[in-house]
GROMACS .gro file of C-alpha atoms in nm:
model
  369
    1MET     CA    1   0.005  -0.003  -0.001
    2LEU     CA    2   0.284   0.243   0.095
    3ARG     CA    3   0.455   0.170  -0.247
    4GLN     CA    4   0.127   0.252  -0.427
    5ARG     CA    5   0.088   0.569  -0.243
    6VAL     CA    6   0.456   0.664  -0.336
    7ILE     CA    7   0.391   0.587  -0.690
    8VAL     CA    8   0.077   0.796  -0.684
    9VAL     CA    9   0.264   1.089  -0.529
   10ILE     CA   10   0.547   1.055  -0.801
   11LEU     CA   11   0.276   1.061  -1.081
   12LEU     CA   12   0.082   1.343  -0.937
   13THR     CA   13   0.410   1.548  -0.879
   14ALA     CA   14   0.508   1.482  -1.237
   15LEU     CA   15   0.182   1.580  -1.364
   16CYS     CA   16   0.156   1.901  -1.161
   17ALA     CA   17   0.516   1.998  -1.246
   18GLY     CA   18   0.453   1.912  -1.626
   19VAL     CA   19   0.148   2.127  -1.635
   20ALA     CA   20   0.313   2.414  -1.436
   21SER     CA   21   0.636   2.392  -1.680
   22TRP     CA   22   0.389   2.381  -1.985
   23PHE     CA   23   0.234   2.704  -1.857
   24ASP     CA   24   0.567   2.866  -1.791
   25LEU     CA   25   0.707   2.766  -2.147
   26LYS     CA   26   0.373   2.832  -2.357
   27ARG     CA   27   0.265   3.119  -2.165
   28PRO     CA   28  -0.095   3.148  -2.284
   29ALA     CA   29  -0.249   3.498  -2.273
   30TYR     CA   30  -0.470   3.432  -1.964
   31TYR     CA   31  -0.170   3.290  -1.780
   32VAL     CA   32   0.056   3.588  -1.871
   33GLU     CA   33  -0.240   3.845  -1.768
   34ALA     CA   34  -0.255   3.661  -1.421
   35GLU     CA   35   0.111   3.664  -1.380
   36TYR     CA   36   0.132   4.041  -1.458
   37ARG     CA   37  -0.144   4.110  -1.211
   38LEU     CA   38   0.017   3.911  -0.936
   39ARG     CA   39   0.355   4.072  -1.001
   40ASP     CA   40   0.196   4.423  -0.996
   41LEU     CA   41   0.016   4.337  -0.667
   42VAL     CA   42   0.362   4.260  -0.526
   43ALA     CA   43   0.507   4.573  -0.642
   44ARG     CA   44   0.217   4.778  -0.480
   45SER     CA   45   0.224   4.590  -0.157
   46GLY     CA   46   0.558   4.699  -0.029
   47ARG     CA   47   0.820   4.600  -0.292
   48THR     CA   48   0.890   4.961  -0.364
   49THR     CA   49   1.213   5.156  -0.382
   50PRO     CA   50   1.257   5.415  -0.097
   51LEU     CA   51   1.220   5.772  -0.197
   52ASN     CA   52   1.541   5.955  -0.301
   53SER     CA   53   1.544   6.309  -0.228
   54ASP     CA   54   1.843   6.361  -0.468
   55LEU     CA   55   1.619   6.304  -0.762
   56VAL     CA   56   1.398   6.610  -0.886
   57PHE     CA   57   1.133   6.619  -1.140
   58LEU     CA   58   1.119   6.962  -1.316
   59ALA     CA   59   0.803   6.958  -1.515
   60ILE     CA   60   0.712   7.118  -1.846
   61ASP     CA   61   0.354   7.117  -1.738
   62SER     CA   62   0.019   7.289  -1.821
   63ASP     CA   63   0.098   7.583  -1.599
   64SER     CA   64   0.432   7.642  -1.777
   65VAL     CA   65   0.296   7.612  -2.150
   66THR     CA   66  -0.007   7.807  -2.092
   67LEU     CA   67   0.145   8.137  -1.988
   68ASP     CA   68  -0.069   8.402  -2.159
   69LYS     CA   69   0.109   8.559  -2.467
   70ASP     CA   70  -0.013   8.892  -2.341
   71LEU     CA   71   0.128   8.823  -2.003
   72ASP     CA   72   0.232   9.153  -1.826
   73VAL     CA   73   0.578   9.012  -1.694
   74ASN     CA   74   0.635   9.330  -1.502
   75GLY     CA   75   0.290   9.343  -1.343
   76LEU     CA   76   0.262   8.970  -1.250
   77PHE     CA   77   0.619   8.908  -1.151
   78PRO     CA   78   0.764   9.274  -1.073
   79SER     CA   79   1.092   9.119  -0.951
   80SER     CA   80   1.173   8.994  -1.287
   81ALA     CA   81   1.194   9.347  -1.425
   82THR     CA   82   1.532   9.389  -1.264
   83ASN     CA   83   1.652   9.046  -1.370
   84PRO     CA   84   1.714   9.014  -1.759
   85GLU     CA   85   1.755   8.633  -1.746
   86SER     CA   86   1.421   8.582  -1.580
   87ARG     CA   87   1.250   8.833  -1.797
   88ARG     CA   88   1.379   8.669  -2.118
   89ALA     CA   89   1.282   8.331  -2.002
   90LEU     CA   90   0.934   8.422  -1.904
   91GLU     CA   91   0.886   8.615  -2.232
   92ILE     CA   92   0.990   8.296  -2.446
   93MET     CA   93   0.750   8.088  -2.236
   94SER     CA   94   0.461   8.320  -2.284
   95LYS     CA   95   0.492   8.317  -2.667
   96GLY     CA   96   0.313   7.985  -2.695
   97TRP     CA   97   0.416   7.622  -2.746
   98PRO     CA   98   0.662   7.501  -2.884
   99TRP     CA   99   0.912   7.723  -2.718
  100ASN     CA  100   1.210   7.880  -2.865
  101ARG     CA  101   1.487   7.625  -2.776
  102GLU     CA  102   1.687   7.893  -2.628
  103ILE     CA  103   1.494   7.833  -2.308
  104TYR     CA  104   1.648   7.486  -2.260
  105ALA     CA  105   1.983   7.640  -2.278
  106MET     CA  106   1.883   7.885  -1.996
  107ILE     CA  107   1.708   7.600  -1.796
  108LEU     CA  108   2.041   7.404  -1.822
  109GLU     CA  109   2.249   7.710  -1.730
  110ARG     CA  110   2.054   7.803  -1.424
  111LEU     CA  111   2.040   7.442  -1.283
  112VAL     CA  112   2.414   7.383  -1.344
  113HIS     CA  113   2.512   7.712  -1.182
  114ALA     CA  114   2.288   7.622  -0.890
  115GLY     CA  115   2.500   7.315  -0.837
  116ALA     CA  116   2.288   7.035  -0.996
  117LYS     CA  117   2.503   6.727  -1.039
  118VAL     CA  118   2.323   6.599  -1.359
  119VAL     CA  119   2.051   6.758  -1.579
  120ALA     CA  120   1.861   6.506  -1.801
  121TYR     CA  121   1.632   6.621  -2.072
  122ASP     CA  122   1.342   6.383  -2.144
  123CYS     CA  123   1.248   6.572  -2.449
  124LEU     CA  124   1.233   6.505  -2.834
  125PHE     CA  125   1.394   6.751  -3.070
  126PRO     CA  126   1.354   6.576  -3.402
  127ALA     CA  127   1.361   6.879  -3.647
  128PRO     CA  128   1.545   7.212  -3.660
  129ALA     CA  129   1.394   7.505  -3.473
  130PRO     CA  130   1.463   7.854  -3.349
  131GLY     CA  131   1.711   7.854  -3.059
  132ASP     CA  132   1.897   7.534  -3.166
  133ASP     CA  133   2.234   7.721  -3.177
  134ALA     CA  134   2.188   7.853  -2.822
  135PHE     CA  135   2.087   7.505  -2.703
  136ARG     CA  136   2.368   7.325  -2.876
  137SER     CA  137   2.620   7.576  -2.750
  138ALA     CA  138   2.483   7.514  -2.385
  139LEU     CA  139   2.514   7.122  -2.446
  140ASP     CA  140   2.876   7.165  -2.541
  141ARG     CA  141   2.950   7.388  -2.260
  142PHE     CA  142   2.804   7.170  -1.988
  143LYS     CA  143   2.864   6.831  -2.154
  144SER     CA  144   2.997   6.670  -1.839
  145GLN     CA  145   2.672   6.735  -1.656
  146VAL     CA  146   2.398   6.696  -1.910
  147VAL     CA  147   2.210   6.403  -2.058
  148ILE     CA  148   1.979   6.455  -2.359
  149GLY     CA  149   1.735   6.176  -2.414
  150SER     CA  150   1.592   6.137  -2.759
  151ASN     CA  151   1.580   5.950  -3.075
  152PHE     CA  152   1.724   6.195  -3.305
  153VAL     CA  153   2.090   6.089  -3.278
  154SER     CA  154   2.045   5.726  -3.372
  155PRO     CA  155   2.250   5.631  -3.682
  156PRO     CA  156   1.998   5.587  -3.951
  157GLU     CA  157   2.159   5.278  -4.108
  158VAL     CA  158   2.175   5.049  -3.801
  159ASP     CA  159   2.042   4.696  -3.810
  160ARG     CA  160   1.861   4.666  -3.489
  161SER     CA  161   1.959   4.374  -3.263
  162HIS     CA  162   1.690   4.101  -3.235
  163ARG     CA  163   1.795   4.020  -2.890
  164ILE     CA  164   1.674   4.343  -2.744
  165PRO     CA  165   1.353   4.491  -2.883
  166SER     CA  166   1.356   4.882  -2.969
  167SER     CA  167   1.066   5.090  -3.053
  168TYR     CA  168   1.211   5.430  -3.172
  169ASP     CA  169   1.228   5.560  -3.513
  170PRO     CA  170   1.535   5.747  -3.646
  171PRO     CA  171   1.433   6.096  -3.768
  172LEU     CA  172   1.580   6.304  -4.046
  173GLU     CA  173   1.738   6.579  -3.849
  174ARG     CA  174   1.971   6.598  -3.556
  175LEU     CA  175   2.040   6.863  -3.298
  176ILE     CA  176   2.376   6.709  -3.217
  177PRO     CA  177   2.578   6.630  -3.514
  178LYS     CA  178   2.642   6.259  -3.587
  179ALA     CA  179   2.978   6.147  -3.458
  180ALA     CA  180   3.200   5.839  -3.532
  181THR     CA  181   3.147   5.716  -3.166
  182PRO     CA  182   2.834   5.749  -2.957
  183ASP     CA  183   2.790   6.090  -2.795
  184ASP     CA  184   2.835   6.057  -2.419
  185ARG     CA  185   2.542   6.309  -2.371
  186VAL     CA  186   2.296   6.095  -2.537
  187GLY     CA  187   2.052   5.838  -2.374
  188PHE     CA  188   1.769   5.663  -2.535
  189THR     CA  189   1.423   5.700  -2.386
  190ASN     CA  190   1.247   5.385  -2.465
  191PHE     CA  191   1.108   5.141  -2.201
  192PHE     CA  192   0.980   4.785  -2.235
  193THR     CA  193   0.606   4.713  -2.218
  194ASP     CA  194   0.438   4.382  -2.198
  195GLU     CA  195   0.141   4.260  -2.395
  196ASP     CA  196  -0.105   4.487  -2.208
  197LYS     CA  197   0.125   4.792  -2.284
  198VAL     CA  198   0.211   4.849  -1.917
  199VAL     CA  199   0.567   4.962  -1.849
  200ARG     CA  200   0.750   4.722  -1.622
  201GLY     CA  201   1.087   4.700  -1.756
  202ILE     CA  202   1.386   4.931  -1.789
  203GLN     CA  203   1.628   4.921  -2.079
  204CYS     CA  204   1.965   4.998  -1.929
  205ARG     CA  205   2.178   4.884  -2.227
  206VAL     CA  206   2.086   4.830  -2.582
  207ALA     CA  207   2.302   4.669  -2.843
  208PHE     CA  208   2.290   4.762  -3.224
  209ARG     CA  209   2.453   4.562  -3.498
  210GLN     CA  210   2.587   4.826  -3.746
  211ARG     CA  211   2.682   4.712  -4.106
  212GLU     CA  212   3.028   4.593  -4.125
  213LYS     CA  213   3.107   4.705  -3.778
  214SER     CA  214   3.115   4.555  -3.427
  215THR     CA  215   2.814   4.572  -3.207
  216ALA     CA  216   2.766   4.934  -3.062
  217THR     CA  217   2.622   4.957  -2.722
  218TYR     CA  218   2.408   5.265  -2.611
  219LEU     CA  219   2.292   5.346  -2.277
  220SER     CA  220   1.938   5.457  -2.185
  221LEU     CA  221   1.867   5.786  -2.037
  222SER     CA  222   1.841   5.648  -1.685
  223ALA     CA  223   2.175   5.464  -1.713
  224ARG     CA  224   2.354   5.752  -1.879
  225ALA     CA  225   2.250   5.990  -1.588
  226VAL     CA  226   2.363   5.753  -1.327
  227SER     CA  227   2.708   5.721  -1.506
  228LYS     CA  228   2.726   6.109  -1.527
  229ALA     CA  229   2.662   6.116  -1.156
  230GLY     CA  230   2.972   5.917  -1.100
  231ARG     CA  231   2.811   5.575  -1.032
  232PRO     CA  232   2.863   5.380  -1.359
  233GLU     CA  233   2.921   5.057  -1.157
  234LEU     CA  234   2.546   5.067  -1.075
  235VAL     CA  235   2.449   5.010  -1.439
  236PRO     CA  236   2.398   4.640  -1.511
  237ARG     CA  237   2.626   4.473  -1.746
  238ASP     CA  238   2.382   4.227  -1.903
  239LEU     CA  239   2.159   4.312  -2.184
  240ALA     CA  240   1.851   4.175  -2.015
  241GLU     CA  241   1.552   4.374  -1.922
  242HIS     CA  242   1.507   4.479  -1.565
  243LEU     CA  243   1.178   4.500  -1.376
  244VAL     CA  244   1.155   4.834  -1.210
  245ARG     CA  245   1.086   4.877  -0.847
  246PHE     CA  246   0.867   5.165  -0.861
  247THR     CA  247   0.891   5.445  -0.588
  248GLY     CA  248   0.518   5.510  -0.559
  249PRO     CA  249   0.204   5.628  -0.730
  250PRO     CA  250   0.230   5.886  -1.003
  251ARG     CA  251   0.298   6.258  -0.899
  252LEU     CA  252   0.358   6.134  -0.536
  253GLY     CA  253   0.682   5.955  -0.557
  254PHE     CA  254   0.840   6.242  -0.737
  255ARG     CA  255   0.628   6.575  -0.712
  256PRO     CA  256   0.664   6.789  -1.021
  257HIS     CA  257   0.803   7.119  -0.996
  258PRO     CA  258   0.672   7.367  -1.276
  259VAL     CA  259   0.973   7.465  -1.485
  260PHE     CA  260   0.844   7.832  -1.509
  261GLU     CA  261   0.885   7.868  -1.136
  262ILE     CA  262   1.277   7.863  -1.157
  263PHE     CA  263   1.270   8.194  -1.348
  264VAL     CA  264   1.026   8.371  -1.102
  265PRO     CA  265   1.267   8.545  -0.849
  266GLU     CA  266   1.014   8.503  -0.568
  267TYR     CA  267   0.984   8.136  -0.620
  268TRP     CA  268   1.347   8.087  -0.691
  269GLU     CA  269   1.429   8.261  -0.350
  270HIS     CA  270   1.164   8.101  -0.136
  271ASN     CA  271   1.079   7.762  -0.288
  272TYR     CA  272   1.424   7.672  -0.421
  273GLN     CA  273   1.638   7.867  -0.162
  274SER     CA  274   1.798   8.070  -0.445
  275GLY     CA  275   1.903   7.736  -0.605
  276GLU     CA  276   2.042   7.555  -0.309
  277PHE     CA  277   1.752   7.312  -0.349
  278PHE     CA  278   1.909   7.175  -0.669
  279ARG     CA  279   2.257   7.137  -0.525
  280ASN     CA  280   2.427   6.786  -0.595
  281LYS     CA  281   2.081   6.647  -0.738
  282ILE     CA  282   1.996   6.482  -1.044
  283VAL     CA  283   1.717   6.688  -1.234
  284VAL     CA  284   1.496   6.535  -1.492
  285VAL     CA  285   1.332   6.786  -1.723
  286GLY     CA  286   1.024   6.656  -1.916
  287ALA     CA  287   0.653   6.675  -1.969
  288GLU     CA  288   0.428   6.639  -1.682
  289GLY     CA  289   0.173   6.447  -1.913
  290LYS     CA  290  -0.162   6.627  -1.866
  291TRP     CA  291  -0.115   6.860  -2.154
  292GLN     CA  292   0.083   6.654  -2.402
  293LYS     CA  293  -0.037   6.323  -2.304
  294ASP     CA  294   0.311   6.204  -2.240
  295GLU     CA  295   0.213   5.927  -2.004
  296LEU     CA  296   0.277   5.561  -1.987
  297ALA     CA  297   0.076   5.279  -1.823
  298THR     CA  298   0.256   5.138  -1.503
  299PRO     CA  299   0.143   4.898  -1.239
  300PHE     CA  300   0.041   5.215  -1.044
  301GLY     CA  301  -0.150   5.367  -1.316
  302PRO     CA  302  -0.070   5.630  -1.586
  303MET     CA  303   0.255   5.808  -1.528
  304PRO     CA  304   0.449   6.084  -1.689
  305GLY     CA  305   0.735   5.951  -1.901
  306ALA     CA  306   0.987   6.168  -1.710
  307GLU     CA  307   0.863   6.024  -1.394
  308VAL     CA  308   0.908   5.663  -1.514
  309HIS     CA  309   1.265   5.761  -1.584
  310LEU     CA  310   1.299   5.895  -1.229
  311ASN     CA  311   1.172   5.565  -1.104
  312ALA     CA  312   1.426   5.396  -1.317
  313LEU     CA  313   1.684   5.611  -1.189
  314ASN     CA  314   1.597   5.548  -0.822
  315ALA     CA  315   1.593   5.166  -0.889
  316LEU     CA  316   1.940   5.203  -1.045
  317LEU     CA  317   2.080   5.410  -0.754
  318HIS     CA  318   1.948   5.165  -0.507
  319GLY     CA  319   2.034   4.865  -0.706
  320GLU     CA  320   1.694   4.726  -0.642
  321PHE     CA  321   1.467   4.556  -0.901
  322LEU     CA  322   1.192   4.303  -0.899
  323LYS     CA  323   1.413   4.003  -0.968
  324GLU     CA  324   1.303   3.680  -1.160
  325LEU     CA  325   1.436   3.353  -1.055
  326PRO     CA  326   1.692   3.171  -1.274
  327PRO     CA  327   1.540   2.878  -1.470
  328LEU     CA  328   1.694   2.613  -1.249
  329ALA     CA  329   1.574   2.782  -0.932
  330SER     CA  330   1.224   2.844  -1.093
  331GLY     CA  331   1.201   2.466  -1.187
  332PHE     CA  332   1.292   2.365  -0.840
  333VAL     CA  333   1.030   2.584  -0.684
  334THR     CA  334   0.768   2.467  -0.940
  335THR     CA  335   0.851   2.092  -0.860
  336LEU     CA  336   0.845   2.166  -0.477
  337ALA     CA  337   0.504   2.328  -0.529
  338ALA     CA  338   0.381   2.034  -0.741
  339LEU     CA  339   0.495   1.794  -0.464
  340LEU     CA  340   0.316   1.982  -0.205
  341GLY     CA  341   0.002   1.980  -0.430
  342ALA     CA  342   0.024   1.604  -0.480
  343ALA     CA  343   0.060   1.545  -0.101
  344LEU     CA  344  -0.249   1.781  -0.051
  345CYS     CA  345  -0.443   1.574  -0.309
  346LEU     CA  346  -0.359   1.253  -0.144
  347SER     CA  347  -0.492   1.379   0.203
  348ILE     CA  348  -0.836   1.453   0.065
  349ARG     CA  349  -1.082   1.170   0.072
  350SER     CA  350  -1.354   1.318  -0.156
  351PRO     CA  351  -1.250   1.255  -0.524
  352TRP     CA  352  -1.406   1.580  -0.640
  353LEU     CA  353  -1.226   1.790  -0.383
  354ARG     CA  354  -0.908   1.590  -0.466
  355LEU     CA  355  -0.954   1.696  -0.832
  356LEU     CA  356  -1.006   2.058  -0.748
  357ALA     CA  357  -0.683   2.050  -0.516
  358LEU     CA  358  -0.500   1.902  -0.806
  359ALA     CA  359  -0.606   2.181  -1.040
  360ALA     CA  360  -0.511   2.439  -0.768
  361GLY     CA  361  -0.160   2.281  -0.737
  362ASN     CA  362  -0.127   2.291  -1.119
  363SER     CA  363  -0.209   2.654  -1.125
  364ALA     CA  364  -0.013   2.753  -0.819
  365GLY     CA  365   0.310   2.592  -0.928
  366PRO     CA  366   0.436   2.861  -1.171
  367PHE     CA  367   0.306   3.144  -0.955
  368CYS     CA  368   0.506   3.017  -0.655
  369ALA     CA  369   0.817   3.039  -0.880
   0.00000   0.00000   0.00000
C-alpha cells in the first residue's frame, strides 16, 4: 500500500510539475495576464524603492506652457523686471508652445550654476527649430553634466539587434551632429512594455549591430544619468530587461515642480532657496503629461514619461529591481509546489475535492516560482 501511495505521489508530482512547466513555457494569454497582475500586486504591496530626495522632477506642465502671450511680466512678476535672464525666459514661455529652444539652454545654465550634479532632458527635438544654436552651445559647455534623451541621434543605417526590442524611429534631422562614436550626452528614452502595454521593464543597455562594424552599445537615459553622476558601476552589465521597483504612485513619489517657477525670482528665492534646493541633485526635465499626453501605463496607473525615468533612476541608484528566479531555481520551486500539491491531493478523501486541489496545485506551481 505504501509503495502504491509513493507511486501515486510521484505521478501526481510529475503531472503538476509538467502542467506548471507547460504554462511557464507556452505562456498562454490568460496565464500571462494573471502573472502580470500578481507581479503588480507584489510591487504595490511594499516591494517599492525608498524615496530618493536627490532626484528632482522639473516639469514642463500645463501651467508652464499656458502662460498668456499677453502676460504682463512686470505686473505679475515685478521682481523679474530687474533680472534680465528671468524676464527673457518668461517672455519665451509666454509666446506659446513649442518654445524657442533657447529656453532649454537657459534652464540648463540655471540648474548647473545652482550646483545640480546632472541635468537630464526627457524631450524630443526631431527637427530644426529657432534657438537650436543656443541650446547646442549650452550642451557643449556643460557636456559633463547633461544628458539629452531622444531618438534623433541614432545612426539611420543601424540594423537593430533582435535580442533586445527597440521601439524608436530615427528621424531625419539631428540637433547634435552625428559622430563616429556614440555621444556621451545621449541616452535613449524607450522602455519595455508587456502585452497589455504596461511599463514594467527598464532598458539599461541596448546593442545595435551596425553594418560591417562591431556591435555598438548605447545606454538608456536613466543609465546615462547614473553614469554622469559618477556611479557607472550601478549600471547592469547584461543586456536583459530589468523590472522596475517603482517608488510610488504617479506624482507622489516624485512631485513635479513647474519649470517656469525657476525663473520667477520670488519662487526661486523662497521655494528653491536661491538654487540651493538643486545642489548635488539629478534633475530630470520633461513633460508632466496632462497637456501633452506624455504618459505611460504602469502598475500604479498612468505616469508621466519623465517620472518613469525617475523611478528607473531610483531603482538603479538603490540597485533594487523585482528580480526573476533563474530557470533552474524556478524549476525547483515549481517541482516543490507540485510535490506539496500532490501530497495535499492524497490527504483529501473526496475525489471531487481531490480533483479541485490538483487543479489548484497545477495553477499555483508557476506562480510560486
